[in-house]
């Protein structure tokens, strides 16, 4: 597993609130013992030493019934550790103060952020004039995702008024 699930984050928070401060990660899983039709027939005949595994089509049919591919993944082998050997990509600072909006245009093209000219001007002003600092590539990616049309209907460009 190369990421911590939301369920794990909540479970660890509960553990920490209960004084279990050394808990770093908890994940949940489901295991199923599956026997193929052919294996079931051989087992009923007492031929247990010849049991074949599931056919790909049988496994696919089973997963379609019980598996949410958006939030779950099958593990063909039992996990022994959460370590994957995968190192996270390093982040870097986008030099808006030094290079101006062109730095944001460059990362926009390089990362496929989908920012238009209005977005670039808005985020340039936010970081340079208001926050007086440069953003990281992670912040730029997050802003792109958070304000995409399918998430926030950013294209309406309406004025947001909170509590008033």
PDB file of C-alpha atoms in Angstrom:
ATOM      1  CA  UNK A   1       0.000   0.000   0.000  1.00  0.00           C
ATOM      2  CA  UNK A   2       1.585   3.229  -1.065  1.00  0.00           C
ATOM      3  CA  UNK A   3      -0.890   5.573   0.628  1.00  0.00           C
ATOM      4  CA  UNK A   4      -2.683   5.825   3.948  1.00  0.00           C
ATOM      5  CA  UNK A   5      -6.449   5.533   3.606  1.00  0.00           C
ATOM      6  CA  UNK A   6      -8.945   7.953   5.139  1.00  0.00           C
ATOM      7  CA  UNK A   7     -10.211   5.073   7.287  1.00  0.00           C
ATOM      8  CA  UNK A   8      -6.697   4.595   8.691  1.00  0.00           C
ATOM      9  CA  UNK A   9      -6.349   8.299   9.465  1.00  0.00           C
ATOM     10  CA  UNK A  10      -9.584   8.216  11.472  1.00  0.00           C
ATOM     11  CA  UNK A  11      -8.661   4.990  13.279  1.00  0.00           C
ATOM     12  CA  UNK A  12      -5.236   6.354  14.231  1.00  0.00           C
ATOM     13  CA  UNK A  13      -6.864   9.575  15.522  1.00  0.00           C
ATOM     14  CA  UNK A  14      -9.154   7.513  17.763  1.00  0.00           C
ATOM     15  CA  UNK A  15      -6.165   5.531  19.062  1.00  0.00           C
ATOM     16  CA  UNK A  16      -4.236   8.720  19.814  1.00  0.00           C
ATOM     17  CA  UNK A  17      -7.265  10.227  21.593  1.00  0.00           C
ATOM     18  CA  UNK A  18      -7.358   7.081  23.753  1.00  0.00           C
ATOM     19  CA  UNK A  19      -3.708   7.503  24.698  1.00  0.00           C
ATOM     20  CA  UNK A  20      -2.264   4.986  22.220  1.00  0.00           C
ATOM     21  CA  UNK A  21       0.308   7.423  20.842  1.00  0.00           C
ATOM     22  CA  UNK A  22       2.619   4.814  19.263  1.00  0.00           C
ATOM     23  CA  UNK A  23       0.023   3.710  16.710  1.00  0.00           C
ATOM     24  CA  UNK A  24       1.124   5.051  13.320  1.00  0.00           C
ATOM     25  CA  UNK A  25      -1.134   3.171  10.935  1.00  0.00           C
ATOM     26  CA  UNK A  26      -4.068   0.771  10.911  1.00  0.00           C
ATOM     27  CA  UNK A  27      -5.676  -0.553   7.761  1.00  0.00           C
ATOM     28  CA  UNK A  28      -8.627  -2.832   7.293  1.00  0.00           C
ATOM     29  CA  UNK A  29      -9.107  -5.539   4.730  1.00  0.00           C
ATOM     30  CA  UNK A  30     -11.426  -8.345   3.774  1.00  0.00           C
ATOM     31  CA  UNK A  31     -10.281 -11.814   2.831  1.00  0.00           C
ATOM     32  CA  UNK A  32     -12.294 -14.367   0.922  1.00  0.00           C
ATOM     33  CA  UNK A  33     -11.636 -18.052   0.432  1.00  0.00           C
ATOM     34  CA  UNK A  34     -12.665 -18.727  -3.132  1.00  0.00           C
ATOM     35  CA  UNK A  35     -12.971 -22.158  -4.677  1.00  0.00           C
ATOM     36  CA  UNK A  36     -13.398 -22.500  -8.418  1.00  0.00           C
ATOM     37  CA  UNK A  37     -16.169 -24.644  -9.870  1.00  0.00           C
ATOM     38  CA  UNK A  38     -13.616 -27.138 -11.124  1.00  0.00           C
ATOM     39  CA  UNK A  39     -11.871 -27.259  -7.730  1.00  0.00           C
ATOM     40  CA  UNK A  40     -15.220 -27.768  -5.998  1.00  0.00           C
ATOM     41  CA  UNK A  41     -15.960 -30.746  -8.224  1.00  0.00           C
ATOM     42  CA  UNK A  42     -12.515 -32.289  -7.587  1.00  0.00           C
ATOM     43  CA  UNK A  43     -12.862 -31.705  -3.834  1.00  0.00           C
ATOM     44  CA  UNK A  44     -16.238 -33.466  -3.794  1.00  0.00           C
ATOM     45  CA  UNK A  45     -14.522 -36.422  -5.471  1.00  0.00           C
ATOM     46  CA  UNK A  46     -11.811 -36.421  -2.775  1.00  0.00           C
ATOM     47  CA  UNK A  47      -9.080 -35.224  -5.158  1.00  0.00           C
ATOM     48  CA  UNK A  48      -7.869 -32.359  -2.945  1.00  0.00           C
ATOM     49  CA  UNK A  49      -4.232 -32.600  -4.058  1.00  0.00           C
ATOM     50  CA  UNK A  50      -5.225 -31.535  -7.587  1.00  0.00           C
ATOM     51  CA  UNK A  51      -7.192 -28.366  -6.779  1.00  0.00           C
ATOM     52  CA  UNK A  52      -6.648 -25.614  -9.386  1.00  0.00           C
ATOM     53  CA  UNK A  53      -6.889 -21.892  -8.667  1.00  0.00           C
ATOM     54  CA  UNK A  54      -9.612 -19.608  -9.901  1.00  0.00           C
ATOM     55  CA  UNK A  55      -9.857 -18.833 -13.582  1.00  0.00           C
ATOM     56  CA  UNK A  56      -9.370 -15.156 -14.460  1.00  0.00           C
ATOM     57  CA  UNK A  57     -13.011 -14.932 -15.559  1.00  0.00           C
ATOM     58  CA  UNK A  58     -14.200 -16.358 -12.216  1.00  0.00           C
ATOM     59  CA  UNK A  59     -12.087 -13.888 -10.248  1.00  0.00           C
ATOM     60  CA  UNK A  60     -13.286 -10.977 -12.416  1.00  0.00           C
ATOM     61  CA  UNK A  61     -16.931 -11.984 -11.908  1.00  0.00           C
ATOM     62  CA  UNK A  62     -16.420 -12.197  -8.137  1.00  0.00           C
ATOM     63  CA  UNK A  63     -14.641  -8.835  -7.930  1.00  0.00           C
ATOM     64  CA  UNK A  64     -17.423  -7.177  -9.932  1.00  0.00           C
ATOM     65  CA  UNK A  65     -19.861  -8.240  -7.197  1.00  0.00           C
ATOM     66  CA  UNK A  66     -17.912  -7.300  -4.052  1.00  0.00           C
ATOM     67  CA  UNK A  67     -15.120  -4.913  -5.001  1.00  0.00           C
ATOM     68  CA  UNK A  68     -15.264  -1.098  -5.293  1.00  0.00           C
ATOM     69  CA  UNK A  69     -12.412  -0.334  -7.680  1.00  0.00           C
ATOM     70  CA  UNK A  70     -12.492   3.362  -6.732  1.00  0.00           C
ATOM     71  CA  UNK A  71     -11.674   2.753  -3.060  1.00  0.00           C
ATOM     72  CA  UNK A  72     -10.312  -0.802  -2.878  1.00  0.00           C
ATOM     73  CA  UNK A  73      -7.690  -2.918  -4.580  1.00  0.00           C
ATOM     74  CA  UNK A  74      -7.177  -6.675  -4.631  1.00  0.00           C
ATOM     75  CA  UNK A  75      -3.952  -8.092  -3.207  1.00  0.00           C
ATOM     76  CA  UNK A  76      -2.939 -11.405  -4.765  1.00  0.00           C
ATOM     77  CA  UNK A  77      -0.497 -12.006  -1.897  1.00  0.00           C
ATOM     78  CA  UNK A  78      -0.901 -11.340   1.828  1.00  0.00           C
ATOM     79  CA  UNK A  79       0.630  -8.011   2.895  1.00  0.00           C
ATOM     80  CA  UNK A  80       3.422  -8.416   5.412  1.00  0.00           C
ATOM     81  CA  UNK A  81       4.262  -4.705   5.731  1.00  0.00           C
ATOM     82  CA  UNK A  82       2.994  -1.313   4.633  1.00  0.00           C
ATOM     83  CA  UNK A  83       6.447  -0.492   3.207  1.00  0.00           C
ATOM     84  CA  UNK A  84       6.480  -0.273  -0.583  1.00  0.00           C
ATOM     85  CA  UNK A  85       9.951   1.002  -1.305  1.00  0.00           C
ATOM     86  CA  UNK A  86       8.326   3.903  -3.152  1.00  0.00           C
ATOM     87  CA  UNK A  87       9.777   7.290  -2.286  1.00  0.00           C
ATOM     88  CA  UNK A  88       7.486  10.295  -2.595  1.00  0.00           C
ATOM     89  CA  UNK A  89       8.371  12.850  -5.230  1.00  0.00           C
ATOM     90  CA  UNK A  90      10.133  15.865  -3.828  1.00  0.00           C
ATOM     91  CA  UNK A  91       8.346  19.187  -3.867  1.00  0.00           C
ATOM     92  CA  UNK A  92       9.808  22.416  -5.145  1.00  0.00           C
ATOM     93  CA  UNK A  93       9.108  26.124  -4.882  1.00  0.00           C
ATOM     94  CA  UNK A  94       7.607  27.879  -7.903  1.00  0.00           C
ATOM     95  CA  UNK A  95       9.523  31.199  -8.249  1.00  0.00           C
ATOM     96  CA  UNK A  96       6.574  33.568  -8.768  1.00  0.00           C
ATOM     97  CA  UNK A  97       8.164  36.487  -6.937  1.00  0.00           C
ATOM     98  CA  UNK A  98      11.361  36.191  -8.983  1.00  0.00           C
ATOM     99  CA  UNK A  99       9.922  35.275 -12.409  1.00  0.00           C
ATOM    100  CA  UNK A 100       6.369  36.611 -12.362  1.00  0.00           C
ATOM    101  CA  UNK A 101       3.296  34.927 -13.880  1.00  0.00           C
ATOM    102  CA  UNK A 102       5.455  33.129 -16.471  1.00  0.00           C
ATOM    103  CA  UNK A 103       6.614  30.747 -13.704  1.00  0.00           C
ATOM    104  CA  UNK A 104       2.990  29.807 -13.057  1.00  0.00           C
ATOM    105  CA  UNK A 105       2.365  29.418 -16.800  1.00  0.00           C
ATOM    106  CA  UNK A 106       5.356  27.088 -17.007  1.00  0.00           C
ATOM    107  CA  UNK A 107       4.182  24.792 -14.185  1.00  0.00           C
ATOM    108  CA  UNK A 108       0.636  24.975 -15.564  1.00  0.00           C
ATOM    109  CA  UNK A 109       1.844  23.579 -18.900  1.00  0.00           C
ATOM    110  CA  UNK A 110       4.280  21.101 -17.333  1.00  0.00           C
ATOM    111  CA  UNK A 111       1.835  19.596 -14.847  1.00  0.00           C
ATOM    112  CA  UNK A 112      -1.298  19.969 -16.965  1.00  0.00           C
ATOM    113  CA  UNK A 113      -3.055  22.010 -14.287  1.00  0.00           C
ATOM    114  CA  UNK A 114      -5.661  23.457 -16.623  1.00  0.00           C
ATOM    115  CA  UNK A 115      -5.385  27.000 -15.262  1.00  0.00           C
ATOM    116  CA  UNK A 116      -6.634  29.735 -17.589  1.00  0.00           C
ATOM    117  CA  UNK A 117      -5.310  33.311 -17.747  1.00  0.00           C
ATOM    118  CA  UNK A 118      -7.782  34.466 -15.071  1.00  0.00           C
ATOM    119  CA  UNK A 119      -6.638  31.676 -12.702  1.00  0.00           C
ATOM    120  CA  UNK A 120      -2.975  32.471 -13.307  1.00  0.00           C
ATOM    121  CA  UNK A 121      -3.485  36.160 -12.566  1.00  0.00           C
ATOM    122  CA  UNK A 122      -5.600  35.371  -9.489  1.00  0.00           C
ATOM    123  CA  UNK A 123      -3.070  32.928  -7.982  1.00  0.00           C
ATOM    124  CA  UNK A 124      -0.149  35.169  -8.882  1.00  0.00           C
ATOM    125  CA  UNK A 125      -1.761  38.044  -6.966  1.00  0.00           C
ATOM    126  CA  UNK A 126      -2.730  35.759  -4.088  1.00  0.00           C
ATOM    127  CA  UNK A 127       0.783  34.462  -3.519  1.00  0.00           C
ATOM    128  CA  UNK A 128       2.893  37.487  -4.460  1.00  0.00           C
ATOM    129  CA  UNK A 129       0.760  40.405  -3.285  1.00  0.00           C
ATOM    130  CA  UNK A 130      -1.330  38.927  -0.463  1.00  0.00           C
ATOM    131  CA  UNK A 131       0.717  36.068   1.005  1.00  0.00           C
ATOM    132  CA  UNK A 132       4.071  37.553  -0.051  1.00  0.00           C
ATOM    133  CA  UNK A 133       5.638  34.177  -0.738  1.00  0.00           C
ATOM    134  CA  UNK A 134       6.164  31.640  -3.484  1.00  0.00           C
ATOM    135  CA  UNK A 135       3.899  28.578  -3.738  1.00  0.00           C
ATOM    136  CA  UNK A 136       5.114  25.007  -3.998  1.00  0.00           C
ATOM    137  CA  UNK A 137       4.267  22.687  -6.870  1.00  0.00           C
ATOM    138  CA  UNK A 138       2.077  20.739  -4.422  1.00  0.00           C
ATOM    139  CA  UNK A 139       0.050  23.854  -3.599  1.00  0.00           C
ATOM    140  CA  UNK A 140      -0.396  24.619  -7.298  1.00  0.00           C
ATOM    141  CA  UNK A 141      -1.605  21.084  -7.963  1.00  0.00           C
ATOM    142  CA  UNK A 142      -4.000  21.237  -5.016  1.00  0.00           C
ATOM    143  CA  UNK A 143      -5.417  24.585  -6.140  1.00  0.00           C
ATOM    144  CA  UNK A 144      -5.936  23.189  -9.626  1.00  0.00           C
ATOM    145  CA  UNK A 145      -7.812  20.166  -8.277  1.00  0.00           C
ATOM    146  CA  UNK A 146      -9.824  22.083  -5.700  1.00  0.00           C
ATOM    147  CA  UNK A 147     -11.015  24.695  -8.140  1.00  0.00           C
ATOM    148  CA  UNK A 148     -11.601  22.611 -11.237  1.00  0.00           C
ATOM    149  CA  UNK A 149     -14.977  23.058 -12.885  1.00  0.00           C
ATOM    150  CA  UNK A 150     -16.235  19.631 -11.834  1.00  0.00           C
ATOM    151  CA  UNK A 151     -15.396  20.334  -8.188  1.00  0.00           C
ATOM    152  CA  UNK A 152     -16.313  23.925  -7.512  1.00  0.00           C
ATOM    153  CA  UNK A 153     -17.899  25.387 -10.641  1.00  0.00           C
ATOM    154  CA  UNK A 154     -15.087  27.916 -10.622  1.00  0.00           C
ATOM    155  CA  UNK A 155     -16.050  28.997 -14.132  1.00  0.00           C
ATOM    156  CA  UNK A 156     -18.997  31.003 -12.765  1.00  0.00           C
ATOM    157  CA  UNK A 157     -16.518  33.536 -11.334  1.00  0.00           C
ATOM    158  CA  UNK A 158     -19.123  34.580  -8.809  1.00  0.00           C
ATOM    159  CA  UNK A 159     -18.217  36.528  -5.718  1.00  0.00           C
ATOM    160  CA  UNK A 160     -18.075  34.261  -2.682  1.00  0.00           C
ATOM    161  CA  UNK A 161     -19.599  35.774   0.457  1.00  0.00           C
ATOM    162  CA  UNK A 162     -19.336  33.686   3.612  1.00  0.00           C
ATOM    163  CA  UNK A 163     -21.821  34.265   6.462  1.00  0.00           C
ATOM    164  CA  UNK A 164     -23.317  37.349   4.998  1.00  0.00           C
TER     165      UNK A 164
END
